Coordinates of N, CA and C and ligand atoms in Angstrom, one line a residue:
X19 N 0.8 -1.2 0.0 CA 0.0 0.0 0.0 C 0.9 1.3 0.0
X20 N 0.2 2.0 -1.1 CA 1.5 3.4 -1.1 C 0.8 4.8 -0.3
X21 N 1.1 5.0 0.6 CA 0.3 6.1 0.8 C 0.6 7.5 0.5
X22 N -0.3 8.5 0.7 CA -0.3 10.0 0.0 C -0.1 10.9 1.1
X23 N 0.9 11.7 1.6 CA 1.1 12.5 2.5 C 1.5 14.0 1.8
X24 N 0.2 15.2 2.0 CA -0.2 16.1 1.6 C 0.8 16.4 2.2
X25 N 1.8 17.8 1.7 CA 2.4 18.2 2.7 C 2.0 20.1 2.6
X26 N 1.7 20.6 4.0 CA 0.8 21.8 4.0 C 1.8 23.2 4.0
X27 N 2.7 22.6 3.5 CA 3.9 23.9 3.2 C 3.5 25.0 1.9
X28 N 2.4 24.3 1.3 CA 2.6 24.5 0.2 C 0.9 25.4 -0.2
X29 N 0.1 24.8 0.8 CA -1.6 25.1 0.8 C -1.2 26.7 1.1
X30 N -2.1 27.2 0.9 CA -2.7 28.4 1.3 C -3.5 28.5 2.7
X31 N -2.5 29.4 3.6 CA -2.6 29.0 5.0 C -3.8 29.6 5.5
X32 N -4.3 30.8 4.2 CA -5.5 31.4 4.2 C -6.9 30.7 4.4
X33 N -6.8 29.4 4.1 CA -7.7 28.5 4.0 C -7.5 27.2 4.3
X34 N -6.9 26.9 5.6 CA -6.2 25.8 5.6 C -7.0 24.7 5.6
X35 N -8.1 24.9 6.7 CA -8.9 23.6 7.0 C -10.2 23.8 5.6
X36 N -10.0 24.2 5.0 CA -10.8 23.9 2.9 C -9.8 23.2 2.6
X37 N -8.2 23.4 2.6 CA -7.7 23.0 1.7 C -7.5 21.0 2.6
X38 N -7.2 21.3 3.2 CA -7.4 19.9 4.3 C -8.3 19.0 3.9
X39 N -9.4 19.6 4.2 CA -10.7 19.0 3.5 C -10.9 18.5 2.1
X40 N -9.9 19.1 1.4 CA -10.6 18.7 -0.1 C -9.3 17.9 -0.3
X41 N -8.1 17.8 0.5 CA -6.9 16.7 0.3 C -7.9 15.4 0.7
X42 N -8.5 15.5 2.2 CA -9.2 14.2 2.6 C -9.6 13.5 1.2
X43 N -10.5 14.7 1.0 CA -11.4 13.8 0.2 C -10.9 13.9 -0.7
X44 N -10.2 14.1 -1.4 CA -9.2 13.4 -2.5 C -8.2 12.2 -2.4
X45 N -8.5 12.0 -1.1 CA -7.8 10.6 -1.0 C -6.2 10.5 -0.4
X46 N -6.1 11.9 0.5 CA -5.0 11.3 0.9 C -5.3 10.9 2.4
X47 N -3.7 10.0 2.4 CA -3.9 9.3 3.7 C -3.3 9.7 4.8
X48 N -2.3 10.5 4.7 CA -1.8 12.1 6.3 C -2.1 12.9 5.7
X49 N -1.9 13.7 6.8 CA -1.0 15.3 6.3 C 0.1 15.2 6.7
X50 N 1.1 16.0 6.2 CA 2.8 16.0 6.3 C 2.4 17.4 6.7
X51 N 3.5 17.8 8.0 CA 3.3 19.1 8.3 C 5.1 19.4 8.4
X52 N 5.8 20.4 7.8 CA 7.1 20.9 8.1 C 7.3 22.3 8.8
X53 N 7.8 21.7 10.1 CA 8.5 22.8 11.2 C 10.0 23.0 10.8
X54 N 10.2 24.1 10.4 CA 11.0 24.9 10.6 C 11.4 25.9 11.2
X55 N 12.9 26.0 11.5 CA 13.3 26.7 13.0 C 14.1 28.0 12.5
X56 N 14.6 28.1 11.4 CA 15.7 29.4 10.8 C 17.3 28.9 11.0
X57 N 17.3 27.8 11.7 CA 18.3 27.9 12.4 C 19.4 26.4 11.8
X58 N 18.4 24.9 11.3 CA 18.4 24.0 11.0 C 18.6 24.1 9.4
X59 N 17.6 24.6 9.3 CA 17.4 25.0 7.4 C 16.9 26.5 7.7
X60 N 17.6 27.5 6.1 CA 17.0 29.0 6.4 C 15.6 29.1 5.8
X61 N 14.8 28.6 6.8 CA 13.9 28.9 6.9 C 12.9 29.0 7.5
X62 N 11.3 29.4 7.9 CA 11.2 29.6 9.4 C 9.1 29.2 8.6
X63 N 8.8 27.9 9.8 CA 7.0 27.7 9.6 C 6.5 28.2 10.3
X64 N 6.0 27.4 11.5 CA 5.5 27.1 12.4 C 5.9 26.3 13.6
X65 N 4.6 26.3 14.5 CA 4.8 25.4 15.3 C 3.7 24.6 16.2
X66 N 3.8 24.0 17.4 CA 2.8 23.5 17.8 C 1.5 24.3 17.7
X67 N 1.0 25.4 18.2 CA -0.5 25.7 17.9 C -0.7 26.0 16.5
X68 N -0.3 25.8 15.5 CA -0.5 25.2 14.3 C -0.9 24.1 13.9
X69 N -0.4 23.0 14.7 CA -0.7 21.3 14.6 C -1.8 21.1 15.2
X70 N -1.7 22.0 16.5 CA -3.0 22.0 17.3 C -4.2 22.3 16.9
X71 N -4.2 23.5 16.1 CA -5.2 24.0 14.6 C -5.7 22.6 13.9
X72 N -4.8 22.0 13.2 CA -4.9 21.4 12.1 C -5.6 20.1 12.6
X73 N -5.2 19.7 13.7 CA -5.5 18.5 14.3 C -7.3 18.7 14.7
X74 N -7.7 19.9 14.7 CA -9.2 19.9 15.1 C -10.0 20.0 13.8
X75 N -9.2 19.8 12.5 CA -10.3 19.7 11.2 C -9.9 18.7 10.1
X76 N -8.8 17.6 10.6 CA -8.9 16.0 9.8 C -8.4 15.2 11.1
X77 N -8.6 14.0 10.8 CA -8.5 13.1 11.8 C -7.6 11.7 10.6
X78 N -7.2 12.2 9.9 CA -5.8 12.0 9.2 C -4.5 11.9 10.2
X79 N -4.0 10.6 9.9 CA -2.5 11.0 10.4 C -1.9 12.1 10.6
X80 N -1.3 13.2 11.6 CA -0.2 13.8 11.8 C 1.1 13.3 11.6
X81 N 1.7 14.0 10.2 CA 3.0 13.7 10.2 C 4.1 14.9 10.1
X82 N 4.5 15.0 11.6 CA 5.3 16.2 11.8 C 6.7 16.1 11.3
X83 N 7.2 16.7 10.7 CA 8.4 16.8 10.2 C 9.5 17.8 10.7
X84 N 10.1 17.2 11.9 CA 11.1 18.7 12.0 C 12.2 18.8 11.3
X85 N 12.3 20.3 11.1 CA 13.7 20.5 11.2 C 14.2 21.5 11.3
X86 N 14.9 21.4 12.9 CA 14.8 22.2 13.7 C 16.0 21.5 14.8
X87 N 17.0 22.4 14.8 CA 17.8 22.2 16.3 C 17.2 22.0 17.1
X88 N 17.8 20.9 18.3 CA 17.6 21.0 19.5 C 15.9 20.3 19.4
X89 N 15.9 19.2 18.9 CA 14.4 18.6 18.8 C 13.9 17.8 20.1
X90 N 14.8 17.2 20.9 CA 14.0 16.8 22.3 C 13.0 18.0 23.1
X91 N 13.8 19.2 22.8 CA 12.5 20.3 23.9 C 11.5 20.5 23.5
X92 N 11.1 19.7 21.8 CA 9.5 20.2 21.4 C 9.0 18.5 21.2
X93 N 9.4 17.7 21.5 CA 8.7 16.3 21.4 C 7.2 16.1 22.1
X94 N 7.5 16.5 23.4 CA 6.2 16.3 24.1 C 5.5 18.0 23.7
X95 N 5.6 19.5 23.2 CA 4.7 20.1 22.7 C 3.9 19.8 21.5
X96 N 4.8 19.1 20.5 CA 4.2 18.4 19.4 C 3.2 17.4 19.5
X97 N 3.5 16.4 20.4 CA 3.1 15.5 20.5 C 1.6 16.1 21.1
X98 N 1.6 16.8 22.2 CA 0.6 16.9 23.0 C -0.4 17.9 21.7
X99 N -0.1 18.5 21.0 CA -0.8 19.2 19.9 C -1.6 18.6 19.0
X100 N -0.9 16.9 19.0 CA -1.8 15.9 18.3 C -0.9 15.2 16.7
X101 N 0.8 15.6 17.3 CA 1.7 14.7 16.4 C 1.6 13.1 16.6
X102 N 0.9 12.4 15.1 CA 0.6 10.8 15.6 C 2.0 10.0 14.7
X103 N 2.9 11.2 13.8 CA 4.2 10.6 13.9 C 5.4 11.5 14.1
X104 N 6.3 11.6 14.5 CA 7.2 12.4 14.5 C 8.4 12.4 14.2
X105 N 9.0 13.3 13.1 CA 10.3 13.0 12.6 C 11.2 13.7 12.8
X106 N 12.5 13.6 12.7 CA 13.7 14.3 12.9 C 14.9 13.9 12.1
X107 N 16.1 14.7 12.1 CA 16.8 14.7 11.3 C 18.3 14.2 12.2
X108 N 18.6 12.7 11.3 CA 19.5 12.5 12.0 C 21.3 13.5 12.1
X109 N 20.8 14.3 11.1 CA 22.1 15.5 11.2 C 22.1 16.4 12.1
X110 N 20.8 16.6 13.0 CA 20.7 17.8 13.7 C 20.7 16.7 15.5
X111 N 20.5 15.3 15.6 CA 20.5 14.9 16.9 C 21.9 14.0 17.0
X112 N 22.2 15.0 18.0 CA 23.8 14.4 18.9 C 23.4 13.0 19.6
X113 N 22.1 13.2 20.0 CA 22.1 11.8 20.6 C 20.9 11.0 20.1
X114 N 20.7 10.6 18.9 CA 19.7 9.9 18.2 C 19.1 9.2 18.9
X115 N 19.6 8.2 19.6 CA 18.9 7.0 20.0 C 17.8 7.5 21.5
X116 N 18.8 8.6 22.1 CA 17.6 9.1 23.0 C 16.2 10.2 22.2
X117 N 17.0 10.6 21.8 CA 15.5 11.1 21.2 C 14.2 10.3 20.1
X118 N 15.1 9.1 19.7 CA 14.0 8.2 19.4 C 13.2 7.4 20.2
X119 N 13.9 7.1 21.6 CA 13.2 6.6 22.8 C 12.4 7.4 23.3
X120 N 12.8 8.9 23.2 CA 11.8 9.7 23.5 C 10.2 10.0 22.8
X121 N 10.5 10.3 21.8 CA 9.5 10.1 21.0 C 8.2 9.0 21.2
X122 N 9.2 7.9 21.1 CA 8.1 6.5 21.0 C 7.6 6.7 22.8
X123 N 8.6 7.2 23.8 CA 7.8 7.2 25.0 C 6.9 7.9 25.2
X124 N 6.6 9.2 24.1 CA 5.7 10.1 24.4 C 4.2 9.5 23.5
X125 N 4.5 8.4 23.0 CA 3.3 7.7 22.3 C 2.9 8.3 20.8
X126 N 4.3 8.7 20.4 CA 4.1 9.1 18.8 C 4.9 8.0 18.0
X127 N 4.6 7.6 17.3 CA 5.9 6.7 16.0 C 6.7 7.8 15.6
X128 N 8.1 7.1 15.6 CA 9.1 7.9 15.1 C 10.2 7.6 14.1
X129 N 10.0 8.7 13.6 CA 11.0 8.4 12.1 C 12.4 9.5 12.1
X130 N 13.4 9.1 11.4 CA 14.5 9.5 11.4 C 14.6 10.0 9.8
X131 N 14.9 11.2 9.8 CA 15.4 11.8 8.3 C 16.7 12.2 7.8
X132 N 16.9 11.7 6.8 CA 18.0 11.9 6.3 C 17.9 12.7 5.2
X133 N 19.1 13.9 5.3 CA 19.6 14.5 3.6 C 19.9 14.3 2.7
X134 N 19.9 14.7 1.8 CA 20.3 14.2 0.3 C 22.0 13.6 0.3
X135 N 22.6 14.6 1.3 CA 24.4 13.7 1.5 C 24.3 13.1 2.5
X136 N 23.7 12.4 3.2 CA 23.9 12.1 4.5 C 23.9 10.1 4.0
X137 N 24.9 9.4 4.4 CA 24.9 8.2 3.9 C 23.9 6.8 4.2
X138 N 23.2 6.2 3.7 CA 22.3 5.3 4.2 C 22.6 4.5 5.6
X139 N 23.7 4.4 5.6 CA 24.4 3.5 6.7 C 24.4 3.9 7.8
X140 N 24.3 5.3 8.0 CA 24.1 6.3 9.6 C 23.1 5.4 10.1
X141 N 22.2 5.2 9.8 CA 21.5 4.4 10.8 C 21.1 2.9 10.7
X142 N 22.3 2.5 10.0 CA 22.2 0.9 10.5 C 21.6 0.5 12.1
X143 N 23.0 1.0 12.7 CA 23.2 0.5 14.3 C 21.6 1.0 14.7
X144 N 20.9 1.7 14.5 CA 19.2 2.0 15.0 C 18.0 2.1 14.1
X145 N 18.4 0.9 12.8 CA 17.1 0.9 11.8 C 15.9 0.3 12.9
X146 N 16.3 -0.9 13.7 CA 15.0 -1.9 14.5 C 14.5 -1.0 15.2
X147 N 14.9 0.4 15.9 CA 14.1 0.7 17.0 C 13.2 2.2 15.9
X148 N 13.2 2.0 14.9 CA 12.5 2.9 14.2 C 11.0 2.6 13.3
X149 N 9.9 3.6 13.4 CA 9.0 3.0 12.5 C 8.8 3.3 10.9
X150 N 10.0 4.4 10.9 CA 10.3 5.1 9.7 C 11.3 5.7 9.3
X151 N 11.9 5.6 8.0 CA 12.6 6.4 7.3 C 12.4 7.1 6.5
X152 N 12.3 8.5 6.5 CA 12.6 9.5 5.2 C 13.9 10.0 4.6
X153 N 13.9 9.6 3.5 CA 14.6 10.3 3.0 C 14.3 11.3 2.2
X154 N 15.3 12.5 2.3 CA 14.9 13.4 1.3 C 15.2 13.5 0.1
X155 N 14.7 14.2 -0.4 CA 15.1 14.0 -2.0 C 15.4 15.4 -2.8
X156 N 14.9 16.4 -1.6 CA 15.7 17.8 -2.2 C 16.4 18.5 -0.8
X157 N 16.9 19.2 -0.7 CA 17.4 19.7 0.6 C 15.9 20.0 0.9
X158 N 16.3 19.8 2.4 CA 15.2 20.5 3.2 C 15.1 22.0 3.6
X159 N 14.1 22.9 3.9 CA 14.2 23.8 4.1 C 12.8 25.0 2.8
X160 N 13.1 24.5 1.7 CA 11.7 25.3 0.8 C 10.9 23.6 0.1
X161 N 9.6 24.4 -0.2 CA 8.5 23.4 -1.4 C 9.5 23.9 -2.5
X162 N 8.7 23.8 -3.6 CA 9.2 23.1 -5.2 C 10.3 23.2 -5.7
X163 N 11.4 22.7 -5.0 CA 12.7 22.1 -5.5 C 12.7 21.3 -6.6
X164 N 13.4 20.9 -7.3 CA 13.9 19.5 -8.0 C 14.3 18.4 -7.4
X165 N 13.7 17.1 -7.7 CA 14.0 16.2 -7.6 C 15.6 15.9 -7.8
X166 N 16.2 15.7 -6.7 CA 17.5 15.1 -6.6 C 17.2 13.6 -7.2
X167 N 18.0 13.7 -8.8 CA 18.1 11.8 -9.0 C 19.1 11.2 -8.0
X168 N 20.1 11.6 -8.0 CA 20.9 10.8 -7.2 C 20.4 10.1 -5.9
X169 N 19.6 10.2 -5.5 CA 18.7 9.9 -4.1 C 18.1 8.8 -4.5
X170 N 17.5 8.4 -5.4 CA 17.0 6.7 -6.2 C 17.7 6.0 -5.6
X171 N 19.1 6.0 -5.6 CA 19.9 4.9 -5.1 C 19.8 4.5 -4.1
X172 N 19.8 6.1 -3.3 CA 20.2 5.7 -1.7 C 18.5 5.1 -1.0
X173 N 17.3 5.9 -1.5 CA 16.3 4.9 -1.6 C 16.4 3.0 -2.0
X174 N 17.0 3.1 -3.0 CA 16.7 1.7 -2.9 C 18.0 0.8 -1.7
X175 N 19.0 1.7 -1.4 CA 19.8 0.9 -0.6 C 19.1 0.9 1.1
X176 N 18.0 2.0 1.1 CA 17.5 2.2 2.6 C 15.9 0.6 2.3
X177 N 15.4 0.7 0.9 CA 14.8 -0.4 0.9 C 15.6 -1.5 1.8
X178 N 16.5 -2.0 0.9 CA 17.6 -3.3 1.2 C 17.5 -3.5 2.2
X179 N 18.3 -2.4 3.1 CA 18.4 -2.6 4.9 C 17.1 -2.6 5.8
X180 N 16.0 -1.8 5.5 CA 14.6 -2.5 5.8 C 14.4 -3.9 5.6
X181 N 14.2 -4.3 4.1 CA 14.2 -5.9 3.8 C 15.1 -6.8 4.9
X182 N 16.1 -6.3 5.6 CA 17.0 -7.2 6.2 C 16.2 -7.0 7.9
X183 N 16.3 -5.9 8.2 CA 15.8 -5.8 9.5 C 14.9 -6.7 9.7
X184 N 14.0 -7.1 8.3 CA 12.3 -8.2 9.1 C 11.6 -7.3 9.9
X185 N 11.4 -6.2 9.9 CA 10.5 -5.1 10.8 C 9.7 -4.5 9.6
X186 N 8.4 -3.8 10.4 CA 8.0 -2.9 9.5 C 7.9 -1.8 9.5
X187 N 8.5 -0.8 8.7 CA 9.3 0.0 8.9 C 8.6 0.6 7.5
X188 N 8.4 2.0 7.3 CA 7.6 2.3 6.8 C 9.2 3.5 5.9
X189 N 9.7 3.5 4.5 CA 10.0 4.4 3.8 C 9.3 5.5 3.4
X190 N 9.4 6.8 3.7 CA 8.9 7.8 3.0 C 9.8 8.8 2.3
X191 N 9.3 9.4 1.2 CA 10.1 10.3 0.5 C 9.5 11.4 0.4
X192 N 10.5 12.9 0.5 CA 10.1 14.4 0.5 C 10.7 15.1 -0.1
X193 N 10.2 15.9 -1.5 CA 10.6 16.7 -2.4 C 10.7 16.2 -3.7
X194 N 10.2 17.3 -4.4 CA 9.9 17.3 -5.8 C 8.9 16.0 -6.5
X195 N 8.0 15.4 -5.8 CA 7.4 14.6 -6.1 C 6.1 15.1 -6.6
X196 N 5.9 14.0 -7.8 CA 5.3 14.5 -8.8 C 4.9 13.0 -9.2
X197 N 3.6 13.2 -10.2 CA 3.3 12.4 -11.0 C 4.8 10.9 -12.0
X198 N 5.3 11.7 -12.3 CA 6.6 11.3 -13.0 C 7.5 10.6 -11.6
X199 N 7.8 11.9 -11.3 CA 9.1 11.0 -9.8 C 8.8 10.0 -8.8
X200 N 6.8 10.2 -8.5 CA 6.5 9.1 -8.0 C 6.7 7.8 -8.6
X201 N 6.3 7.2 -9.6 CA 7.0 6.3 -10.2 C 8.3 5.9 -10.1
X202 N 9.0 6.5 -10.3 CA 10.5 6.0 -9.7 C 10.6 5.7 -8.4
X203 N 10.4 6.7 -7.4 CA 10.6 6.4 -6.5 C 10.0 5.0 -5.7
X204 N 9.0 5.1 -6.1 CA 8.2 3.6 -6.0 C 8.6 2.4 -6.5
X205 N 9.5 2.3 -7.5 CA 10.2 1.3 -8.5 C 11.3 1.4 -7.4
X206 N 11.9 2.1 -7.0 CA 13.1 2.4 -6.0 C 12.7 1.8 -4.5
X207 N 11.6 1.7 -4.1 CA 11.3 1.1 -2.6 C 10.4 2.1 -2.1
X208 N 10.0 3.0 -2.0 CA 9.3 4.1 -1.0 C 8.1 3.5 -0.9
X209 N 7.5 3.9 0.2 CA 5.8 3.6 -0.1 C 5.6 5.0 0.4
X210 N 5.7 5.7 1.3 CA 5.1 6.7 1.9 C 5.8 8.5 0.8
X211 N 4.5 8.8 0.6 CA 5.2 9.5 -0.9 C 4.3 10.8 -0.3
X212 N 5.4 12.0 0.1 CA 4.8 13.7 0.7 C 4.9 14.4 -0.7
X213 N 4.2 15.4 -0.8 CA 3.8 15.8 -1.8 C 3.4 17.4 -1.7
X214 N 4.0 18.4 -1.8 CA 3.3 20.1 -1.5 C 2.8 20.2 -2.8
X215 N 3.8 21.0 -3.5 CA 3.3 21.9 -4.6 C 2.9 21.2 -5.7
X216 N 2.9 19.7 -6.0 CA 2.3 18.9 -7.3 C 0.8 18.4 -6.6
X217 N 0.7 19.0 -5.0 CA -0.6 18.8 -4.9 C -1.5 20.4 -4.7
X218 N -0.4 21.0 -3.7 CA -1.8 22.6 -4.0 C -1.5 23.5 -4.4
X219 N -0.4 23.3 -5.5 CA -0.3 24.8 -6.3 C -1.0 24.2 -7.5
X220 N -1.7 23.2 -7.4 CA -2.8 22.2 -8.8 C -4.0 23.0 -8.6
X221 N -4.7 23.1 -10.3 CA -5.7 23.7 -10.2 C -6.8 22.8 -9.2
X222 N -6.7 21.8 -8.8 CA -7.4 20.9 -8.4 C -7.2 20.2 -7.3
X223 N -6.7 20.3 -6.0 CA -6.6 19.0 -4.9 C -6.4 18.1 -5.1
X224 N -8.0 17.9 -5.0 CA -8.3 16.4 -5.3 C -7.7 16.0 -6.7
X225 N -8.2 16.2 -7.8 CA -7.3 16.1 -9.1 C -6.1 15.5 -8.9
X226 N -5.2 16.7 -8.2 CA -3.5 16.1 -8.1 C -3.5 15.0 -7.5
X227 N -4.2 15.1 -6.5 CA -4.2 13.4 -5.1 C -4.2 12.1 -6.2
X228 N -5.5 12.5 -7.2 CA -5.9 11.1 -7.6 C -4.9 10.8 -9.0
X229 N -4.6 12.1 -9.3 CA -3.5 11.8 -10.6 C -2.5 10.8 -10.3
X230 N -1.9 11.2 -8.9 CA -0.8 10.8 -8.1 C -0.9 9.4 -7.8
X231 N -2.1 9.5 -7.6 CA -2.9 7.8 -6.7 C -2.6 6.8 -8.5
X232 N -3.2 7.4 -9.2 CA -3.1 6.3 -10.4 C -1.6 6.5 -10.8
X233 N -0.6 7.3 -11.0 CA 0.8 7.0 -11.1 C 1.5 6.0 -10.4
X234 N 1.0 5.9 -9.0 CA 0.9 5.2 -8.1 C 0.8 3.4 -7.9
X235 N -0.3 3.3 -8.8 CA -0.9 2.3 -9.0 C -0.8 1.4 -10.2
X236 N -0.3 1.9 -10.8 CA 0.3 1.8 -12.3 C 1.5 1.1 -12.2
X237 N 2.3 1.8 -11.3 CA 3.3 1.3 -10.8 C 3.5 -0.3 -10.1
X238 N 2.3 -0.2 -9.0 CA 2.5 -1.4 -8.0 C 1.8 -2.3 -8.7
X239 N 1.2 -2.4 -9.3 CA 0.6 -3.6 -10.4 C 1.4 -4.2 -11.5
X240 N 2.8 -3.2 -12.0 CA 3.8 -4.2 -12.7 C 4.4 -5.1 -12.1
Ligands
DX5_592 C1 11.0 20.6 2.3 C2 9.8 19.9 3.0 C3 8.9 19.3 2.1 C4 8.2 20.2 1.1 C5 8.1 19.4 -0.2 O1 11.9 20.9 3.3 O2 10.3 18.9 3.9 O3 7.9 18.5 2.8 O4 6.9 20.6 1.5 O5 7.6 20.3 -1.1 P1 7.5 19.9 -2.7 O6 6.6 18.7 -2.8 O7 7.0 21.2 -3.2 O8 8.9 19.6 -3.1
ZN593 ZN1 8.8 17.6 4.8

């Protein structure tokens, strides 16, 4: 199953819970929300009473995305806002493994993200104690970048080490995803596929969701 993670960097904040609404019903399966701190990447979102917002008009997965220094002091504000996964960047935590214990103690699933140079292998030694991997696929930090090709690889190498773990462990991918790159990516291993501006800078939400969904599907039926 591939799922669709809207990501709201990209909606019109003017209208968030319309634009929310017409992702549901177009069929996606989270929301992807990106916190930014100025400090991690130059650039600067939001924060908890944002999620807190968002969480009172879909009942869609929360999938928080930080990135942002110093991520243990907002685990439990996130969380308590109504983050149902929460991610981080293994470049920005000195001590990974505690802040992945932390996370899962505060009763969110937790995923660990990686950059476009950051090498698959960083998190051998703590794939088991994870429910997810992102990788990125454009730097993090703005929506509609280009798809980094070179990242297919390290996708299919972060597949591999999943396949070996015997856990399930859910791949997700963020940036420049589109109609076209989903396909690859999916040929590559991902299932969990975020998506900003090829979904709401589209004349249509729903439209892009289901465009997406049949690229999607096209795919996992070869
Ligand atoms: C970038 C964010 C992405 C961003 C993707 O730092 O992590 O989630 O919204 O945007 P698009 O789909 O426009 O590349
Ligand atoms: Zn993101």
């Amino acid at each position: 199953m591939i799922r669709i993670a809207p990501s709201l960097l990209a909606a019109d904040f003017g209208h968030l819970a319309k634009q929310i609404s017409e992702a549901e019903q177009g069929g996606a399966d989270w929301i992807h929300l990106d916190v930014m701190d100025g400090h991690f990447v130059p650039n600067i979102t939001f924060g908890p009473p944002l999620v807190r917002s968002v969480r009172k008009y879909t009942k869609l997965p929360l999938d928080v995305h930080l990135m942002i220094e110093d991520a243990d002091k907002f685990i439990a504000p996130f969380r308590a806002a109504g983050a149902d996964i929460i991610t981080v960047h293994q470049e920005s935590c000195l001590h990974l493994y505690r802040t992945i214990q932390a996370i899962k103690e505060s009763g969110s699933k937790a995923g660990v993200v990686l950059n476009p140079a950051t090498p698959v292998d960083t998190l051998k030694s703590i794939i088991e104690e994870i429910d997810l991997v992102l990788i990125m696929t454009v730097e993090p930090g703005f929506g509609g970048q280009q798809f980094i090709q070179s990242t297919l690889q390290k996708i299919q190498e972060m597949r591999e080490m999943i396949n070996l773990s015997k856990k399930e462990i859910l791949l997700e991918v963020d940036g420049g995803i589109d109609r076209d790159t989903a396909a690859d990516v999916i040929d590559a291993g991902a299932n969990v596929l975020v998506a900003g501006t090829s979904i709401f800078k589209a004349d249509s939400i729903q439209a892009a969701i289901s465009s997406l969904r049949t690229a999607t599907k096209k795919r996992t039926q070869q």
